[in-house]
């Protein structure tokens, strides 16, 4: 989001090892959030849980005070695309919520997020969340030395549109390392063969935000919370990855499944009557 024209920083072997440790901590914090998630929980409780976990492990929650953001994690419910601010709002049965965790450990940032089911999801919610999860996987499959950043977005967009969903265009993935947001920007849409060429040592996030309706969004009066313009559901998944000599390393890979998220074995069919959104 804030990377702009920031330089692309190739990481050394020592840098990558430090980045791995930060990413592992972020992944563990996300796992903890999934284990504790329940109907009736407030998003402020999620924020406090993750904040205490990160600080207890000698790290700092990167979003806290970043460009004025007031909390330690982003909690985005239902029609909220991203940057939802934790509050006293209680989660209800059938909600979906993206929890976005970033921590800074030993000078490096690790960034990851997932969308979780609260209670029993609707057919539309399940379709959207599982399509979005697959979009992230498809994007990661495009990461290889010599490839172009545009290959990632083209693959994600092609799949999402075929599933009757749309891809948010206002927010993109970003380089990451000693700075929370570095180059390159990583769009989740666009044309293959365009953008910077990937090379070993590049590290960045892939974090597709996928909507059931149109891709357009609005920013609420708090200056942070982005919601779908048509107020239909939105979901997001994110990993931090590194380009290797032979392909890709997912630095925020988790050692066990996410509770209340990785609970289905396949993507359900698109609900009847769903138009394909471009």
PDB file of N, CA, C and O in Angstrom, residues 83 85 218-227 231:
ATOM      1  N   UNK A  83      -7.751  -3.195   6.488  1.00  0.00           N
ATOM      2  CA  UNK A  83      -7.452  -2.111   7.434  1.00  0.00           C
ATOM      3  C   UNK A  83      -8.584  -1.813   8.409  1.00  0.00           C
ATOM      4  O   UNK A  83      -8.711  -0.695   8.896  1.00  0.00           O
ATOM      5  N   UNK A  85     -10.226  -1.503  11.876  1.00  0.00           N
ATOM      6  CA  UNK A  85      -9.641  -1.155  13.168  1.00  0.00           C
ATOM      7  C   UNK A  85     -10.321  -1.949  14.278  1.00  0.00           C
ATOM      8  O   UNK A  85     -11.548  -1.905  14.415  1.00  0.00           O
ATOM      9  N   UNK A 218     -14.645   1.885  -0.933  1.00  0.00           N
ATOM     10  CA  UNK A 218     -14.707   3.208  -0.327  1.00  0.00           C
ATOM     11  C   UNK A 218     -13.924   3.176   0.983  1.00  0.00           C
ATOM     12  O   UNK A 218     -13.838   2.128   1.633  1.00  0.00           O
ATOM     13  N   UNK A 219     -13.371   4.308   1.375  1.00  0.00           N
ATOM     14  CA  UNK A 219     -12.690   4.436   2.655  1.00  0.00           C
ATOM     15  C   UNK A 219     -13.622   5.167   3.624  1.00  0.00           C
ATOM     16  O   UNK A 219     -14.149   6.236   3.298  1.00  0.00           O
ATOM     17  N   UNK A 220     -13.837   4.593   4.794  1.00  0.00           N
ATOM     18  CA  UNK A 220     -14.729   5.200   5.770  1.00  0.00           C
ATOM     19  C   UNK A 220     -14.096   6.440   6.408  1.00  0.00           C
ATOM     20  O   UNK A 220     -12.926   6.738   6.201  1.00  0.00           O
ATOM     21  N   UNK A 221     -14.887   7.135   7.215  1.00  0.00           N
ATOM     22  CA  UNK A 221     -14.451   8.411   7.780  1.00  0.00           C
ATOM     23  C   UNK A 221     -13.249   8.280   8.712  1.00  0.00           C
ATOM     24  O   UNK A 221     -12.566   9.277   8.973  1.00  0.00           O
ATOM     25  N   UNK A 222     -12.983   7.073   9.220  1.00  0.00           N
ATOM     26  CA  UNK A 222     -11.815   6.925  10.097  1.00  0.00           C
ATOM     27  C   UNK A 222     -10.498   7.019   9.322  1.00  0.00           C
ATOM     28  O   UNK A 222      -9.414   7.054   9.912  1.00  0.00           O
ATOM     29  N   UNK A 223     -10.598   7.067   7.993  1.00  0.00           N
ATOM     30  CA  UNK A 223      -9.410   7.216   7.169  1.00  0.00           C
ATOM     31  C   UNK A 223      -8.660   5.927   6.895  1.00  0.00           C
ATOM     32  O   UNK A 223      -7.656   5.928   6.173  1.00  0.00           O
ATOM     33  N   UNK A 224      -9.131   4.819   7.445  1.00  0.00           N
ATOM     34  CA  UNK A 224      -8.444   3.534   7.309  1.00  0.00           C
ATOM     35  C   UNK A 224      -9.327   2.435   6.720  1.00  0.00           C
ATOM     36  O   UNK A 224      -8.923   1.751   5.786  1.00  0.00           O
ATOM     37  N   UNK A 225     -10.506   2.262   7.282  1.00  0.00           N
ATOM     38  CA  UNK A 225     -11.340   1.109   6.942  1.00  0.00           C
ATOM     39  C   UNK A 225     -11.829   1.175   5.501  1.00  0.00           C
ATOM     40  O   UNK A 225     -12.556   2.096   5.121  1.00  0.00           O
ATOM     41  N   UNK A 226     -11.413   0.191   4.688  1.00  0.00           N
ATOM     42  CA  UNK A 226     -11.840   0.102   3.294  1.00  0.00           C
ATOM     43  C   UNK A 226     -12.974  -0.914   3.189  1.00  0.00           C
ATOM     44  O   UNK A 226     -12.846  -2.047   3.680  1.00  0.00           O
ATOM     45  N   UNK A 227     -14.089  -0.513   2.596  1.00  0.00           N
ATOM     46  CA  UNK A 227     -15.247  -1.398   2.442  1.00  0.00           C
ATOM     47  C   UNK A 227     -15.628  -1.494   0.972  1.00  0.00           C
ATOM     48  O   UNK A 227     -15.362  -0.582   0.183  1.00  0.00           O
ATOM     49  N   UNK A 231     -21.070  -3.136  -0.781  1.00  0.00           N
ATOM     50  CA  UNK A 231     -21.246  -3.756   0.547  1.00  0.00           C
ATOM     51  C   UNK A 231     -21.413  -5.268   0.493  1.00  0.00           C
ATOM     52  O   UNK A 231     -21.921  -5.885   1.434  1.00  0.00           O
TER      53      UNK A 231
END
